[in-house]
PDB file of C-alpha atoms in Angstrom:
ATOM      1  CA  MET J   1      20.284 -28.158 -10.032  1.00  0.00           C
ATOM      2  CA  LEU J   2      18.148 -27.789  -6.919  1.00  0.00           C
ATOM      3  CA  TYR J   3      14.339 -27.864  -6.811  1.00  0.00           C
ATOM      4  CA  CYS J   4      12.068 -25.779  -4.581  1.00  0.00           C
ATOM      5  CA  ALA J   5       8.822 -27.597  -3.845  1.00  0.00           C
ATOM      6  CA  LYS J   6       7.214 -24.372  -2.611  1.00  0.00           C
ATOM      7  CA  CYS J   7       7.433 -22.315  -5.826  1.00  0.00           C
ATOM      8  CA  HIS J   8       8.415 -25.090  -8.287  1.00  0.00           C
ATOM      9  CA  GLY J   9      11.550 -23.182  -9.262  1.00  0.00           C
ATOM     10  CA  VAL J  10      15.014 -24.527  -9.975  1.00  0.00           C
ATOM     11  CA  CYS J  11      18.270 -22.896  -8.993  1.00  0.00           C
ATOM     12  CA  GLU J  12      21.996 -23.512  -9.014  1.00  0.00           C
ATOM     13  CA  ASP J  13      23.493 -26.187  -6.760  1.00  0.00           C
ATOM     14  CA  ALA J  14      25.440 -23.683  -4.652  1.00  0.00           C
ATOM     15  CA  THR J  15      22.292 -21.765  -3.662  1.00  0.00           C
ATOM     16  CA  ALA J  16      21.283 -21.876   0.011  1.00  0.00           C
ATOM     17  CA  LYS J  17      17.829 -20.319  -0.484  1.00  0.00           C
ATOM     18  CA  CYS J  18      15.428 -20.251  -3.399  1.00  0.00           C
ATOM     19  CA  PRO J  19      15.887 -16.960  -5.303  1.00  0.00           C
ATOM     20  CA  ASN J  20      12.129 -16.811  -6.018  1.00  0.00           C
ATOM     21  CA  CYS J  21      10.505 -17.477  -2.653  1.00  0.00           C
ATOM     22  CA  LYS J  22      13.483 -17.493  -0.235  1.00  0.00           C
ATOM     23  CA  SER J  23      12.640 -21.008   0.983  1.00  0.00           C
ATOM     24  CA  SER J  24      15.587 -22.987   2.310  1.00  0.00           C
ATOM     25  CA  LYS J  25      13.937 -26.352   1.636  1.00  0.00           C
ATOM     26  CA  LEU J  26      15.770 -27.211  -1.557  1.00  0.00           C
ATOM     27  CA  ARG J  27      16.560 -30.678  -2.860  1.00  0.00           C
ATOM     28  CA  PRO J  28      18.136 -32.086  -6.019  1.00  0.00           C
ATOM     29  CA  VAL J  29      15.737 -31.949  -8.946  1.00  0.00           C
ATOM     30  CA  THR J  30      14.554 -35.267 -10.374  1.00  0.00           C
ATOM     31  CA  GLY J  31      13.243 -36.044 -13.837  1.00  0.00           C
ATOM     32  CA  ASP J  32       9.667 -36.322 -12.518  1.00  0.00           C
ATOM     33  CA  ASP J  33       9.516 -32.934 -10.759  1.00  0.00           C
ATOM     34  CA  PHE J  34       7.204 -30.369 -12.304  1.00  0.00           C
ATOM     35  CA  VAL J  35       9.233 -27.175 -12.726  1.00  0.00           C
ATOM     36  CA  LEU J  36       7.940 -23.663 -13.394  1.00  0.00           C
ATOM     37  CA  LEU J  37       8.361 -22.884 -17.081  1.00  0.00           C
ATOM     38  CA  HIS J  38       6.766 -19.415 -16.945  1.00  0.00           C
ATOM     39  CA  ARG J  39       3.526 -17.512 -16.396  1.00  0.00           C
ATOM     40  CA  VAL J  40       1.123 -17.099 -19.316  1.00  0.00           C
ATOM     41  CA  ASP J  41      -2.248 -15.547 -20.027  1.00  0.00           C
ATOM     42  CA  GLN J  42      -5.307 -17.683 -20.646  1.00  0.00           C
ATOM     43  CA  TYR J  43      -5.038 -17.475 -24.447  1.00  0.00           C
ATOM     44  CA  THR J  44      -1.422 -18.639 -24.471  1.00  0.00           C
ATOM     45  CA  ALA J  45      -2.244 -21.452 -22.026  1.00  0.00           C
ATOM     46  CA  GLN J  46      -4.968 -22.702 -24.368  1.00  0.00           C
ATOM     47  CA  ARG J  47      -2.525 -22.626 -27.277  1.00  0.00           C
ATOM     48  CA  LEU J  48       0.236 -24.390 -25.309  1.00  0.00           C
ATOM     49  CA  GLU J  49      -1.885 -27.365 -24.242  1.00  0.00           C
ATOM     50  CA  PRO J  50      -2.286 -28.974 -27.697  1.00  0.00           C
ATOM     51  CA  LEU J  51       1.382 -28.292 -28.492  1.00  0.00           C
ATOM     52  CA  PHE J  52       2.523 -30.051 -25.332  1.00  0.00           C
ATOM     53  CA  GLN J  53       0.138 -32.959 -25.929  1.00  0.00           C
ATOM     54  CA  GLU J  54       1.291 -33.328 -29.534  1.00  0.00           C
ATOM     55  CA  HIS J  55       4.966 -33.501 -28.492  1.00  0.00           C
ATOM     56  CA  GLY J  56       4.357 -35.710 -25.429  1.00  0.00           C
ATOM     57  CA  VAL J  57       5.429 -33.098 -22.893  1.00  0.00           C
ATOM     58  CA  ALA J  58       4.134 -33.753 -19.370  1.00  0.00           C
ATOM     59  CA  TYR J  59       2.785 -30.455 -18.018  1.00  0.00           C
ATOM     60  CA  ARG J  60       0.410 -28.888 -15.529  1.00  0.00           C
ATOM     61  CA  LEU J  61      -1.371 -25.543 -15.598  1.00  0.00           C
ATOM     62  CA  GLU J  62      -2.064 -23.990 -12.221  1.00  0.00           C
ATOM     63  CA  PRO J  63      -3.520 -20.625 -11.241  1.00  0.00           C
ATOM     64  CA  PHE J  64      -0.855 -17.995 -10.702  1.00  0.00           C
ATOM     65  CA  ASP J  65      -1.139 -16.818  -7.137  1.00  0.00           C
ATOM     66  CA  GLY J  66       2.295 -16.814  -5.552  1.00  0.00           C
ATOM     67  CA  GLY J  67       0.697 -17.212  -2.116  1.00  0.00           C
ATOM     68  CA  ARG J  68      -1.206 -13.923  -2.341  1.00  0.00           C
ATOM     69  CA  ILE J  69      -3.736 -12.140  -4.481  1.00  0.00           C
ATOM     70  CA  SER J  70      -0.976 -10.886  -6.712  1.00  0.00           C
ATOM     71  CA  TYR J  71      -3.088  -9.057  -9.274  1.00  0.00           C
ATOM     72  CA  LEU J  72      -4.075  -6.490  -6.647  1.00  0.00           C
ATOM     73  CA  TYR J  73      -0.439  -5.485  -6.269  1.00  0.00           C
ATOM     74  CA  ASP J  74       1.080  -6.330  -9.632  1.00  0.00           C
ATOM     75  CA  SER J  75      -0.623  -4.626 -12.565  1.00  0.00           C
ATOM     76  CA  ASP J  76       1.013  -7.074 -15.000  1.00  0.00           C
ATOM     77  CA  VAL J  77      -0.727 -10.079 -13.425  1.00  0.00           C
ATOM     78  CA  LEU J  78      -4.318 -10.873 -14.320  1.00  0.00           C
ATOM     79  CA  PRO J  79      -6.562 -13.162 -12.257  1.00  0.00           C
ATOM     80  CA  THR J  80      -6.741 -15.496 -15.286  1.00  0.00           C
ATOM     81  CA  ASP J  81      -2.961 -15.953 -15.551  1.00  0.00           C
ATOM     82  CA  ARG J  82      -1.620 -19.505 -15.314  1.00  0.00           C
ATOM     83  CA  MET J  83       1.665 -20.989 -14.208  1.00  0.00           C
ATOM     84  CA  VAL J  84       2.958 -23.487 -16.730  1.00  0.00           C
ATOM     85  CA  LEU J  85       4.772 -26.348 -15.027  1.00  0.00           C
ATOM     86  CA  ALA J  86       6.680 -28.858 -17.139  1.00  0.00           C
ATOM     87  CA  ARG J  87       8.242 -32.125 -16.027  1.00  0.00           C
ATOM     88  CA  TRP J  88      11.980 -31.612 -15.606  1.00  0.00           C
ATOM     89  CA  GLY J  89      12.709 -34.403 -18.067  1.00  0.00           C
ATOM     90  CA  ASP J  90      10.656 -32.555 -20.714  1.00  0.00           C
ATOM     91  CA  TYR J  91      11.834 -29.073 -19.739  1.00  0.00           C
ATOM     92  CA  PRO J  92      14.102 -28.344 -22.752  1.00  0.00           C
ATOM     93  CA  THR J  93      11.370 -29.427 -25.184  1.00  0.00           C
ATOM     94  CA  ALA J  94       8.743 -27.401 -23.289  1.00  0.00           C
ATOM     95  CA  GLN J  95      11.005 -24.338 -23.323  1.00  0.00           C
ATOM     96  CA  GLY J  96      11.496 -24.582 -27.070  1.00  0.00           C
ATOM     97  CA  LEU J  97       7.778 -25.021 -27.745  1.00  0.00           C
ATOM     98  CA  ALA J  98       6.865 -22.111 -25.462  1.00  0.00           C
ATOM     99  CA  ARG J  99       9.452 -19.861 -27.121  1.00  0.00           C
ATOM    100  CA  GLN J 100       8.177 -20.810 -30.572  1.00  0.00           C
ATOM    101  CA  LEU J 101       4.564 -20.160 -29.555  1.00  0.00           C
ATOM    102  CA  ALA J 102       5.477 -16.768 -28.054  1.00  0.00           C
ATOM    103  CA  GLN J 103       7.062 -15.745 -31.355  1.00  0.00           C
ATOM    104  CA  ASP J 104       4.013 -16.995 -33.296  1.00  0.00           C
ATOM    105  CA  ILE J 105       1.618 -15.038 -31.071  1.00  0.00           C
ATOM    106  CA  GLU J 106       3.755 -11.903 -31.364  1.00  0.00           C
ATOM    107  CA  ARG J 107       3.723 -12.186 -35.167  1.00  0.00           C
ATOM    108  CA  GLU J 108      -0.062 -12.741 -35.153  1.00  0.00           C
ATOM    109  CA  ARG J 109      -0.634  -9.657 -33.015  1.00  0.00           C
ATOM    110  CA  ALA J 110       1.653  -7.570 -35.223  1.00  0.00           C
ATOM    111  CA  ALA J 111      -0.196  -8.793 -38.325  1.00  0.00           C
ATOM    112  CA  GLU J 112      -3.576  -7.995 -36.733  1.00  0.00           C
ATOM    113  CA  SER J 113      -2.530  -4.462 -35.925  1.00  0.00           C
ATOM    114  CA  GLY J 114      -1.194  -4.028 -39.446  1.00  0.00           C
ATOM    115  CA  GLU J 115       1.838  -2.178 -38.137  1.00  0.00           C
ATOM    116  CA  GLU J 116       5.448  -3.153 -37.951  1.00  0.00           C
ATOM    117  CA  THR J 117       6.789  -3.341 -34.424  1.00  0.00           C
ATOM    118  CA  PHE J 118       9.588  -1.060 -33.315  1.00  0.00           C
ATOM    119  CA  GLU J 119      12.003  -4.014 -33.198  1.00  0.00           C
ATOM    120  CA  ASP J 120      11.103  -4.997 -36.780  1.00  0.00           C
ATOM    121  CA  MET J 121      11.993  -1.566 -38.177  1.00  0.00           C
ATOM    122  CA  PRO J 122      15.195  -1.155 -40.139  1.00  0.00           C
ATOM    123  CA  LEU J 123      17.965   0.416 -38.064  1.00  0.00           C
ATOM    124  CA  LYS J 124      17.949   3.745 -39.936  1.00  0.00           C
ATOM    125  CA  LYS J 125      14.204   4.128 -39.559  1.00  0.00           C
ATOM    126  CA  ARG J 126      14.369   3.227 -35.861  1.00  0.00           C
ATOM    127  CA  VAL J 127      17.095   5.829 -35.246  1.00  0.00           C
ATOM    128  CA  MET J 128      15.080   8.480 -37.103  1.00  0.00           C
ATOM    129  CA  VAL J 129      11.989   7.682 -35.020  1.00  0.00           C
ATOM    130  CA  GLN J 130      14.037   8.007 -31.841  1.00  0.00           C
ATOM    131  CA  ILE J 131      15.584  11.320 -32.943  1.00  0.00           C
ATOM    132  CA  LEU J 132      12.191  12.756 -33.920  1.00  0.00           C
ATOM    133  CA  SER J 133      10.695  11.586 -30.632  1.00  0.00           C
ATOM    134  CA  VAL J 134      13.431  13.313 -28.616  1.00  0.00           C
ATOM    135  CA  ALA J 135      13.081  16.498 -30.690  1.00  0.00           C
ATOM    136  CA  ALA J 136       9.300  16.525 -30.251  1.00  0.00           C
ATOM    137  CA  PHE J 137       9.718  15.998 -26.508  1.00  0.00           C
ATOM    138  CA  LEU J 138      12.184  18.917 -26.253  1.00  0.00           C
ATOM    139  CA  VAL J 139       9.848  21.191 -28.225  1.00  0.00           C
ATOM    140  CA  LEU J 140       6.984  20.228 -25.934  1.00  0.00           C
ATOM    141  CA  ILE J 141       9.056  21.005 -22.829  1.00  0.00           C
ATOM    142  CA  ALA J 142      10.105  24.364 -24.313  1.00  0.00           C
ATOM    143  CA  LEU J 143       6.473  25.236 -25.067  1.00  0.00           C
ATOM    144  CA  VAL J 144       5.438  24.382 -21.516  1.00  0.00           C
ATOM    145  CA  VAL J 145       8.260  26.474 -20.018  1.00  0.00           C
ATOM    146  CA  PHE J 146       7.592  29.474 -22.279  1.00  0.00           C
ATOM    147  CA  GLY J 147       3.849  29.162 -21.720  1.00  0.00           C
ATOM    148  CA  ALA J 148       4.280  29.066 -17.946  1.00  0.00           C
ATOM    149  CA  ASP J 149       6.606  32.102 -18.126  1.00  0.00           C
ATOM    150  CA  ALA J 150       4.101  34.021 -20.254  1.00  0.00           C
ATOM    151  CA  ALA J 151       1.273  33.135 -17.884  1.00  0.00           C
ATOM    152  CA  ALA J 152       3.335  34.268 -14.875  1.00  0.00           C
ATOM    153  CA  ASN J 153       4.148  37.596 -16.575  1.00  0.00           C
ATOM    154  CA  TRP J 154       0.476  38.109 -17.461  1.00  0.00           C
ATOM    155  CA  VAL J 155      -0.554  37.491 -13.840  1.00  0.00           C
ATOM    156  CA  LYS J 156       2.155  39.923 -12.646  1.00  0.00           C
ATOM    157  CA  GLY J 157       0.837  42.538 -15.086  1.00  0.00           C
ATOM    158  CA  LEU J 158      -2.638  42.268 -13.595  1.00  0.00           C
ATOM    159  CA  PHE J 159      -1.390  43.249 -10.122  1.00  0.00           C
ATOM    160  CA  GLN J 160       0.869  46.180 -11.089  1.00  0.00           C
TER     161      GLN J 160
END
């Protein structure tokens, strides 16, 4: 694996340029390099810190900027977002902990809303919801078309 010191990403050995930032300054990754795990919001970052400390994972949290004020251009990025960097030697452990935390947070949010998520629905119920959604959409389109046609005929009738 090769390491990009500019964006903290890792890529395959055969890569000439970093796929994230297009930098050509790649070198072999060492166990002490801090590698980008992923980007998280402030809440998730606060939840990750004690988990990493408890499991002895070396990590750093840095502001997510990507070399520009990204939140002006990317609506998914908030100014409070953080990049989670984990030491390459601890990367598999950090990945597992982050994945587990993401699932925990998703379950918490689903429990708070009191609703089952679309993915949690049984297959038959999910298919029925999709069919009803398509049918409702088609009815709405038909109403708009017929309404526009009726309005056009009414306007024509005014000028005859």
